[in-house]
mmCIF file of C-alpha atoms in Angstrom:
data_model
loop_
_atom_site.group_PDB
_atom_site.id
_atom_site.type_symbol
_atom_site.label_atom_id
_atom_site.label_comp_id
_atom_site.label_asym_id
_atom_site.label_seq_id
_atom_site.Cartn_x
_atom_site.Cartn_y
_atom_site.Cartn_z
ATOM 1 C CA MET A 1 -97.430 -46.933 34.343
ATOM 2 C CA TYR A 2 -94.381 -44.732 34.941
ATOM 3 C CA ASN A 3 -95.095 -42.649 31.839
ATOM 4 C CA VAL A 4 -98.718 -41.954 32.760
ATOM 5 C CA ALA A 5 -97.634 -40.985 36.283
ATOM 6 C CA LEU A 6 -95.127 -38.597 34.764
ATOM 7 C CA GLN A 7 -97.942 -36.887 32.859
ATOM 8 C CA ASP A 8 -100.144 -36.632 35.974
ATOM 9 C CA LYS A 9 -97.486 -35.741 38.541
ATOM 10 C CA ASN A 10 -98.131 -32.025 39.001
ATOM 11 C CA GLN A 11 -101.831 -32.348 39.869
ATOM 12 C CA PHE A 12 -101.237 -34.492 42.977
ATOM 13 C CA ILE A 13 -99.526 -31.954 45.237
ATOM 14 C CA ASN A 14 -101.377 -28.884 46.487
ATOM 15 C CA ASN A 15 -99.633 -26.430 48.826
ATOM 16 C CA GLY A 16 -97.173 -29.128 49.873
ATOM 17 C CA HIS A 17 -99.914 -31.681 50.638
ATOM 18 C CA LEU A 18 -100.242 -34.961 48.794
ATOM 19 C CA ASN A 19 -103.725 -35.648 47.420
ATOM 20 C CA MET A 20 -103.725 -39.413 47.925
ATOM 21 C CA LYS A 21 -107.375 -39.778 46.968
ATOM 22 C CA LEU A 22 -106.685 -38.234 43.554
ATOM 23 C CA ILE A 23 -103.559 -40.372 43.111
ATOM 24 C CA LEU A 24 -105.613 -43.504 43.732
ATOM 25 C CA GLU A 25 -108.465 -42.381 41.487
ATOM 26 C CA LYS A 26 -106.068 -41.636 38.611
ATOM 27 C CA PHE A 27 -104.181 -44.876 39.212
ATOM 28 C CA VAL A 28 -107.448 -46.822 38.963
ATOM 29 C CA ILE A 29 -108.269 -45.137 35.640
ATOM 30 C CA HIS A 30 -104.813 -45.716 34.152
ATOM 31 C CA PHE A 31 -104.541 -49.250 35.480
ATOM 32 C CA ASN A 32 -107.882 -50.229 33.979
ATOM 33 C CA ASP A 33 -107.002 -48.555 30.670
ATOM 34 C CA LEU A 34 -103.676 -50.406 30.442
ATOM 35 C CA TYR A 35 -104.422 -53.766 32.083
ATOM 36 C CA GLY A 36 -108.184 -54.013 32.591
ATOM 37 C CA ASP A 37 -108.849 -56.565 29.857
ATOM 38 C CA ARG A 38 -106.183 -59.009 31.013
ATOM 39 C CA GLU A 39 -107.458 -62.586 31.103
ATOM 40 C CA GLN A 40 -104.733 -64.097 33.310
ATOM 41 C CA ASN A 41 -104.568 -64.685 37.025
ATOM 42 C CA PHE A 42 -103.482 -61.617 38.909
ATOM 43 C CA TYR A 43 -101.658 -61.436 42.216
ATOM 44 C CA GLU A 44 -101.739 -58.770 44.889
ATOM 45 C CA GLU A 45 -97.966 -58.296 44.666
ATOM 46 C CA GLU A 46 -98.311 -57.353 40.979
ATOM 47 C CA GLY A 47 -100.865 -54.701 41.842
ATOM 48 C CA ARG A 48 -98.641 -53.321 44.561
ATOM 49 C CA ARG A 49 -95.694 -53.119 42.140
ATOM 50 C CA TYR A 50 -97.778 -51.232 39.550
ATOM 51 C CA PHE A 51 -99.080 -48.849 42.192
ATOM 52 C CA LEU A 52 -95.635 -48.189 43.680
ATOM 53 C CA LEU A 53 -94.196 -47.540 40.233
ATOM 54 C CA TYR A 54 -96.937 -44.949 39.721
ATOM 55 C CA LEU A 55 -96.534 -43.473 43.201
ATOM 56 C CA LYS A 56 -92.735 -43.329 43.224
ATOM 57 C CA LEU A 57 -92.575 -40.657 40.561
ATOM 58 C CA VAL A 58 -95.033 -38.465 42.467
ATOM 59 C CA ILE A 59 -93.353 -38.629 45.900
ATOM 60 C CA ASN A 60 -89.741 -39.032 44.767
ATOM 61 C CA GLY A 61 -87.409 -36.698 46.660
ATOM 62 C CA THR A 62 -89.993 -35.589 49.218
ATOM 63 C CA GLY A 63 -91.705 -38.755 50.416
ATOM 64 C CA ASN A 64 -91.109 -42.395 51.173
ATOM 65 C CA TYR A 65 -93.169 -45.545 51.177
ATOM 66 C CA TYR A 66 -92.939 -48.688 53.255
ATOM 67 C CA ILE A 67 -94.120 -52.099 52.166
ATOM 68 C CA GLU A 68 -95.553 -54.454 54.776
ATOM 69 C CA ALA A 69 -94.404 -52.330 57.689
ATOM 70 C CA GLN A 70 -94.749 -54.298 60.896
ATOM 71 C CA THR A 71 -96.621 -52.878 63.869
ATOM 72 C CA ARG A 72 -95.647 -53.630 67.467
ATOM 73 C CA ASN A 73 -98.431 -56.223 67.662
ATOM 74 C CA MET A 74 -96.847 -58.054 64.680
ATOM 75 C CA GLU A 75 -99.440 -57.086 62.065
ATOM 76 C CA ARG A 76 -98.281 -55.957 58.624
ATOM 77 C CA THR A 77 -99.696 -53.055 56.675
ATOM 78 C CA ASP A 78 -99.599 -53.268 52.865
ATOM 79 C CA VAL A 79 -98.291 -49.781 52.053
ATOM 80 C CA ILE A 80 -97.574 -46.742 54.200
ATOM 81 C CA VAL A 81 -96.692 -43.481 52.473
ATOM 82 C CA ASP A 82 -94.945 -40.632 54.281
ATOM 83 C CA TYR A 83 -95.029 -37.276 52.553
ATOM 84 C CA ASN A 84 -94.221 -33.915 54.105
ATOM 85 C CA ARG A 85 -95.026 -35.063 57.663
ATOM 86 C CA GLU A 86 -98.299 -36.710 56.569
ATOM 87 C CA GLN A 87 -98.897 -40.434 56.572
ATOM 88 C CA PHE A 88 -101.219 -42.509 54.382
ATOM 89 C CA ILE A 89 -102.190 -46.162 54.902
ATOM 90 C CA ILE A 90 -103.180 -48.168 51.821
ATOM 91 C CA GLU A 91 -104.548 -51.698 52.099
ATOM 92 C CA MET A 92 -104.541 -53.792 48.920
ATOM 93 C CA LYS A 93 -106.665 -56.889 48.447
ATOM 94 C CA ILE A 94 -107.647 -59.358 45.787
ATOM 95 C CA TRP A 95 -111.445 -59.183 45.477
ATOM 96 C CA ARG A 96 -112.927 -62.337 46.980
ATOM 97 C CA GLY A 97 -116.411 -61.106 47.825
ATOM 98 C CA ASN A 98 -118.052 -58.732 50.275
ATOM 99 C CA ALA A 99 -117.169 -60.664 53.450
ATOM 100 C CA TYR A 100 -113.471 -60.695 52.559
ATOM 101 C CA ASN A 101 -113.675 -57.024 51.614
ATOM 102 C CA GLU A 102 -115.289 -56.190 54.959
ATOM 103 C CA ARG A 103 -112.510 -58.028 56.825
ATOM 104 C CA GLY A 104 -110.019 -55.947 54.843
ATOM 105 C CA GLY A 105 -111.902 -52.813 55.893
ATOM 106 C CA LYS A 106 -111.698 -53.847 59.546
ATOM 107 C CA GLN A 107 -108.001 -54.562 59.130
ATOM 108 C CA LEU A 108 -107.522 -51.084 57.657
ATOM 109 C CA LYS A 109 -109.480 -49.487 60.525
ATOM 110 C CA ASP A 110 -107.240 -51.300 63.011
ATOM 111 C CA TYR A 111 -104.134 -49.949 61.256
ATOM 112 C CA LEU A 112 -105.585 -46.456 61.288
ATOM 113 C CA SER A 113 -106.232 -46.726 64.998
ATOM 114 C CA TYR A 114 -102.714 -48.006 65.598
ATOM 115 C CA TYR A 115 -101.159 -45.119 63.648
ATOM 116 C CA HIS A 116 -103.621 -42.527 65.046
ATOM 117 C CA LEU A 117 -105.014 -41.660 61.634
ATOM 118 C CA ASP A 118 -108.619 -41.078 60.616
ATOM 119 C CA LYS A 119 -108.386 -41.792 56.893
ATOM 120 C CA GLY A 120 -107.023 -44.700 54.898
ATOM 121 C CA TYR A 121 -107.538 -46.294 51.505
ATOM 122 C CA MET A 122 -108.264 -49.756 50.172
ATOM 123 C CA LEU A 123 -107.706 -50.983 46.616
ATOM 124 C CA SER A 124 -109.266 -54.248 45.441
ATOM 125 C CA PHE A 125 -108.058 -56.211 42.433
ATOM 126 C CA LYS A 126 -110.459 -58.663 40.820
ATOM 127 C CA ILE A 127 -109.143 -62.158 40.100
ATOM 128 C CA LYS A 128 -108.623 -63.277 36.473
ATOM 129 C CA ILE A 129 -109.615 -59.925 35.048
ATOM 130 C CA SER A 130 -107.353 -57.246 36.440
ATOM 131 C CA ARG A 131 -110.080 -54.716 36.992
ATOM 132 C CA LEU A 132 -108.997 -52.374 39.749
ATOM 133 C CA VAL A 133 -111.617 -50.865 41.991
ATOM 134 C CA LEU A 134 -111.165 -48.254 44.657
ATOM 135 C CA ARG A 135 -113.509 -49.966 47.116
ATOM 136 C CA LYS A 136 -113.527 -47.872 50.250
ATOM 137 C CA LEU A 137 -112.199 -44.647 51.572
ATOM 138 C CA PHE A 138 -112.088 -44.381 55.341
#
């Protein structure tokens, strides 16, 4: 994952702004190419580790990320990325159907409201077959 991020790194930053949507789209492609035919159980923490390995190379030296940052009302976000005074919220879920996905979307909207942002991202990992899907962009 690190090596493919190294190849892609330069296309993700435009005029000092991080293109998180493109990072996620490319991550989905690379993840599915490398791990998409896996037949084992897959856990959300694994997906987060793969994504952060990919992301770290892109933001290294200019940005930071926070895992499960706690809000004042005791909720925990999955990943927050700070880059050049911009903030990105990324919610990661194991796919467990539309209802669960919709609850994840509501959770993401609540985080966005809390952080005064109007756009966030949600990645869903399917169980047993590690097929990554970029489900929603808010």
